[in-house]
Amino acid sequence: MSEPENAGGFPRPRSGGLAPVLVSAGAILVVVAWLLVRGDDELFFGYLGGPIAMAAGTYACLRIARVRLPRPVHAFWRRMTLVGVFLLIAAVVALLRANNNTGLSLHVALPTLAGLGLLIFTFLTLPGRQTTPVALLRALLDGLTVAVASALIFWYVVFDLAPADTSMAARLVAAVVGVGGVLLLVTVGKAAAAPDTAVDGTALRVLTAAPIACVAATILMIAGDDRSRMALSVLVLPIVGTALAVSAYLQRRALQRPAAPPTPASNRSLFNLLPFVAVAATTGLVISVSAQDMNARQRTVVIGALLIAGCVVARQLLSLRENTLALRGIRHQQAELERLALSDNLTGLPNRARFTVALAERIDAAEPAAALLIDIDDFKMINDTLGPAAGDQMLFQVAQRLRAQCTAGEMPVRLGGDEFAVLLPTDDPAAAESAAGRALQALADPFTVGEQHLLVHASAGIAIAEPGATADEVLRNADIAMYAAKEAGKASWARFEPRMRQDMVNHAMLAGELRNGIARGELRLLYQPIYDLVTGRLHGAEALVRWQHPERGFVSPADFIPVAERTGLIVPLGAWVLREACSQLARWRATYGDRTVESVNVNVAVRQLREVGFVDEVAAVLSETGLSPRNLIIEVTESSVVDGWQVRETLRALHEMGVHLALDDFGTGQSSLSLLRAFPVDVLKLDKSFVDGIAEGADRGRLAVAAAVAQLAEHLQLKAVAEGIENQEQLNRLRDMGYRYGQGFFMSRPVPADDYAALMAADPVRA
């Protein structure tokens, strides 16, 4: 039966796994109890714990090896299972020969040696360890030094301390087992101290019990008395089996936890001293062997040679310490440089490079991932008006809020400028959308920057990492979705859809053509007449920009105005419209005198209102054209008025200059009495959707809104203009409601400047 899968795409092992641990630990307790109450003819029961514990440990390794893991980790536990099989064979052989036990058995030693050899190879090829050829050669030389020293010591001990009736084969096997145990202890110890292995570190440390038991058993089998020899012979394999079971259990627990960040390198200087310890031990052995047959002169020479060797070793130890301290400093500096390279200095968040690496790692590991890209709307305005220091302060607060709202597994980053992102460990669209809403909600409250309380908005884009995608592609898709959210009205989020990419390409092409069109003079203004509904005379004109593309033909404003706003082309486009409309009104006034309309209406986008020099630009245009500020009416939407304090300050400055301000499409936005009282408005333009609803039998709700707007304008002493009048009935009812001015196709469509001049001499409305 297969294991259930975890969120990372690899099967998550079921909870539990304690049964092999309990069985092997129980085997040890049984053996200990047997040692306390045993009889001389009951050896079979003493050796029974070995096969039981080894079977439990081997089964635990087999279970963890059957979980679908990264290939190197899977190979590690497969080899550990094979190690358990070799040692299980040794335990079974020992059990079968229990009543014929005469010391160290070659039949038991051979499978034990095979298991030790495979165990050493397994740890030398431990997954996740990265080393250079020089470091590998150094490790081999260290191992060779320790092996030779251990071999000499064990060989001497075997021949000196082993019982006289011990065979040569048994002596040789004992020495080899002892050397293998020492090598294994060094290998496992160094692996357990390494921070860069894919296998759980705690599981590796538990495995050090195996070589310790082997070395102890070998020594006592050779030099111990009958009681200690018996205790170790029956306890060593249960201990090893329990170590296997516990380590497999710890690895299973580690797989059930989320991946922890890399730990700093542990202090491994003790292992670097092992060759020197081996030299010292071998020197002691030389002294012990040679001192028995040396005279005084020979002892003097040996002592002098040892002193020289000691001085050389001491010097090498000092050099090793200096190198260790220098290397530690270099590693600290390298870690600091890596931290600086992967983090943002201003906010302390990870940066774009760290985000890209983390996202790529999740994609490569087939783990679910999504990118949430967040852009602060109109951040440039804050920098331009309050200065870079205030902008930095705000970005820092944004980072704090994003970090605070992130849940486990989510990683907030600053990509640069006013762009942030969150790496989401999910491929569920609903979960990603929930995270986007949570992030935007965290940024909704006002920010305190100095003495200013700033209400800003953010737009977000979501992109799910599809199989085979690269990190750059996912981030680019999130960027496309974010711009789609901005086009939809900002302060919102959008999830990437494939069609958005083509829309982005189309918009980019249209933006390039629009830029060229502005330069080539492909745009022109039409003028929508605004009439006095009481007298029927022309009262004003609304300037409307149109684009006649040489290849596309007529391009709707609904298509190119959003592109202009998103790309910033609305600023030069709007400047051209303002200058052209004012210039045209000045020409009409010069030609027609008193018969000329009183004012011209120009629509201004919020992007223009955020430009620092917009007020000065309007003043310059009025001065150049010779118009009075009262001849210009700037139309803005309700959403522009509530966009931020900078826009309101710009509008207030225009009003103080004498320019009249009109709220366009009134009734469709965030209208409120407090807004009208705070905003220096002069004209309310009723949206066409309410005009459509005032015919006979129409929606009573729309009719009530239309009447209320007229009454509101009258009480606030504002002009009320009705848009989109399409028939005589609408005109009559609007006039009866109190609307003095109106515009619509019923009276006139938008016309070129020359045609508008002809209208000024006509009387198109018969009231």
PDB file of C-alpha atoms in Angstrom, residues 282-381:
ATOM      1  CA  THR A 282      51.201   5.206  17.422  1.00  0.00           C
ATOM      2  CA  THR A 283      54.151   6.975  19.070  1.00  0.00           C
ATOM      3  CA  GLY A 284      53.006   5.717  22.454  1.00  0.00           C
ATOM      4  CA  LEU A 285      52.828   2.218  21.008  1.00  0.00           C
ATOM      5  CA  VAL A 286      56.398   2.585  19.667  1.00  0.00           C
ATOM      6  CA  ILE A 287      57.621   3.667  23.070  1.00  0.00           C
ATOM      7  CA  SER A 288      55.830   0.780  24.753  1.00  0.00           C
ATOM      8  CA  VAL A 289      57.284  -1.771  22.348  1.00  0.00           C
ATOM      9  CA  SER A 290      60.808  -0.367  22.166  1.00  0.00           C
ATOM     10  CA  ALA A 291      61.361   0.455  25.824  1.00  0.00           C
ATOM     11  CA  GLN A 292      61.521  -3.204  26.771  1.00  0.00           C
ATOM     12  CA  ASP A 293      64.899  -3.921  25.059  1.00  0.00           C
ATOM     13  CA  MET A 294      66.634  -0.485  24.892  1.00  0.00           C
ATOM     14  CA  ASN A 295      69.699   0.672  26.825  1.00  0.00           C
ATOM     15  CA  ALA A 296      70.206   4.214  28.159  1.00  0.00           C
ATOM     16  CA  ARG A 297      71.852   5.566  24.968  1.00  0.00           C
ATOM     17  CA  GLN A 298      69.085   4.178  22.767  1.00  0.00           C
ATOM     18  CA  ARG A 299      66.426   5.596  25.060  1.00  0.00           C
ATOM     19  CA  THR A 300      68.107   9.037  24.817  1.00  0.00           C
ATOM     20  CA  VAL A 301      67.982   8.913  21.017  1.00  0.00           C
ATOM     21  CA  VAL A 302      64.362   7.803  21.032  1.00  0.00           C
ATOM     22  CA  ILE A 303      63.411  10.511  23.531  1.00  0.00           C
ATOM     23  CA  GLY A 304      65.168  13.157  21.412  1.00  0.00           C
ATOM     24  CA  ALA A 305      63.440  11.969  18.267  1.00  0.00           C
ATOM     25  CA  LEU A 306      60.112  12.025  20.049  1.00  0.00           C
ATOM     26  CA  LEU A 307      60.770  15.554  21.304  1.00  0.00           C
ATOM     27  CA  ILE A 308      61.510  16.715  17.768  1.00  0.00           C
ATOM     28  CA  ALA A 309      58.390  14.981  16.487  1.00  0.00           C
ATOM     29  CA  GLY A 310      56.410  16.554  19.315  1.00  0.00           C
ATOM     30  CA  CYS A 311      57.708  20.019  18.413  1.00  0.00           C
ATOM     31  CA  VAL A 312      56.771  19.478  14.775  1.00  0.00           C
ATOM     32  CA  VAL A 313      53.314  18.239  15.754  1.00  0.00           C
ATOM     33  CA  ALA A 314      52.843  21.222  18.088  1.00  0.00           C
ATOM     34  CA  ARG A 315      53.847  23.597  15.303  1.00  0.00           C
ATOM     35  CA  GLN A 316      51.372  21.915  12.974  1.00  0.00           C
ATOM     36  CA  LEU A 317      48.674  22.239  15.610  1.00  0.00           C
ATOM     37  CA  LEU A 318      49.358  25.969  15.932  1.00  0.00           C
ATOM     38  CA  SER A 319      49.217  26.341  12.151  1.00  0.00           C
ATOM     39  CA  LEU A 320      45.982  24.357  12.116  1.00  0.00           C
ATOM     40  CA  ARG A 321      44.509  26.675  14.741  1.00  0.00           C
ATOM     41  CA  GLU A 322      45.554  29.770  12.787  1.00  0.00           C
ATOM     42  CA  ASN A 323      44.110  28.344   9.590  1.00  0.00           C
ATOM     43  CA  THR A 324      40.922  27.355  11.390  1.00  0.00           C
ATOM     44  CA  LEU A 325      40.449  30.867  12.802  1.00  0.00           C
ATOM     45  CA  ALA A 326      41.199  32.458   9.430  1.00  0.00           C
ATOM     46  CA  LEU A 327      38.834  30.085   7.660  1.00  0.00           C
ATOM     47  CA  ARG A 328      36.143  30.792  10.244  1.00  0.00           C
ATOM     48  CA  GLY A 329      36.523  34.517   9.600  1.00  0.00           C
ATOM     49  CA  ILE A 330      36.349  33.992   5.847  1.00  0.00           C
ATOM     50  CA  ARG A 331      33.250  31.849   6.198  1.00  0.00           C
ATOM     51  CA  HIS A 332      31.636  34.475   8.415  1.00  0.00           C
ATOM     52  CA  GLN A 333      32.381  37.172   5.858  1.00  0.00           C
ATOM     53  CA  GLN A 334      31.132  34.921   3.064  1.00  0.00           C
ATOM     54  CA  ALA A 335      27.913  34.241   4.969  1.00  0.00           C
ATOM     55  CA  GLU A 336      27.461  37.977   5.546  1.00  0.00           C
ATOM     56  CA  LEU A 337      28.088  38.721   1.871  1.00  0.00           C
ATOM     57  CA  GLU A 338      25.603  36.022   0.867  1.00  0.00           C
ATOM     58  CA  ARG A 339      23.066  37.490   3.286  1.00  0.00           C
ATOM     59  CA  LEU A 340      23.571  40.966   1.853  1.00  0.00           C
ATOM     60  CA  ALA A 341      23.396  39.614  -1.686  1.00  0.00           C
ATOM     61  CA  LEU A 342      20.101  37.854  -0.995  1.00  0.00           C
ATOM     62  CA  SER A 343      18.370  40.471   1.164  1.00  0.00           C
ATOM     63  CA  ASP A 344      17.112  44.011   0.777  1.00  0.00           C
ATOM     64  CA  ASN A 345      19.101  46.564   2.750  1.00  0.00           C
ATOM     65  CA  LEU A 346      16.160  48.905   3.364  1.00  0.00           C
ATOM     66  CA  THR A 347      13.471  46.479   4.509  1.00  0.00           C
ATOM     67  CA  GLY A 348      15.464  43.426   5.586  1.00  0.00           C
ATOM     68  CA  LEU A 349      13.268  41.220   3.393  1.00  0.00           C
ATOM     69  CA  PRO A 350      14.743  38.725   0.928  1.00  0.00           C
ATOM     70  CA  ASN A 351      15.390  40.304  -2.458  1.00  0.00           C
ATOM     71  CA  ARG A 352      14.613  39.372  -6.052  1.00  0.00           C
ATOM     72  CA  ALA A 353      17.595  37.008  -6.328  1.00  0.00           C
ATOM     73  CA  ARG A 354      16.536  35.055  -3.228  1.00  0.00           C
ATOM     74  CA  PHE A 355      12.935  34.954  -4.437  1.00  0.00           C
ATOM     75  CA  THR A 356      13.963  33.632  -7.840  1.00  0.00           C
ATOM     76  CA  VAL A 357      16.168  30.931  -6.306  1.00  0.00           C
ATOM     77  CA  ALA A 358      13.496  29.834  -3.828  1.00  0.00           C
ATOM     78  CA  LEU A 359      10.807  29.732  -6.514  1.00  0.00           C
ATOM     79  CA  ALA A 360      13.086  27.777  -8.869  1.00  0.00           C
ATOM     80  CA  GLU A 361      13.887  25.284  -6.111  1.00  0.00           C
ATOM     81  CA  ARG A 362      10.204  24.605  -5.487  1.00  0.00           C
ATOM     82  CA  ILE A 363       9.525  24.210  -9.201  1.00  0.00           C
ATOM     83  CA  ASP A 364      12.504  21.858  -9.662  1.00  0.00           C
ATOM     84  CA  ALA A 365      11.378  19.772  -6.683  1.00  0.00           C
ATOM     85  CA  ALA A 366       7.843  19.535  -8.150  1.00  0.00           C
ATOM     86  CA  GLU A 367       6.503  21.324  -5.086  1.00  0.00           C
ATOM     87  CA  PRO A 368       3.419  23.578  -5.401  1.00  0.00           C
ATOM     88  CA  ALA A 369       4.222  27.271  -5.706  1.00  0.00           C
ATOM     89  CA  ALA A 370       2.621  30.556  -6.684  1.00  0.00           C
ATOM     90  CA  ALA A 371       3.921  34.105  -6.981  1.00  0.00           C
ATOM     91  CA  LEU A 372       1.978  37.032  -5.558  1.00  0.00           C
ATOM     92  CA  LEU A 373       3.308  40.303  -6.985  1.00  0.00           C
ATOM     93  CA  ILE A 374       2.320  43.521  -5.185  1.00  0.00           C
ATOM     94  CA  ASP A 375       2.861  47.047  -6.490  1.00  0.00           C
ATOM     95  CA  ILE A 376       2.150  50.217  -4.517  1.00  0.00           C
ATOM     96  CA  ASP A 377      -0.169  52.379  -6.617  1.00  0.00           C
ATOM     97  CA  ASP A 378       1.211  55.837  -7.403  1.00  0.00           C
ATOM     98  CA  PHE A 379       4.227  55.530  -5.127  1.00  0.00           C
ATOM     99  CA  LYS A 380       6.108  58.005  -7.320  1.00  0.00           C
ATOM    100  CA  MET A 381       3.782  60.735  -6.087  1.00  0.00           C
TER     101      MET A 381
END
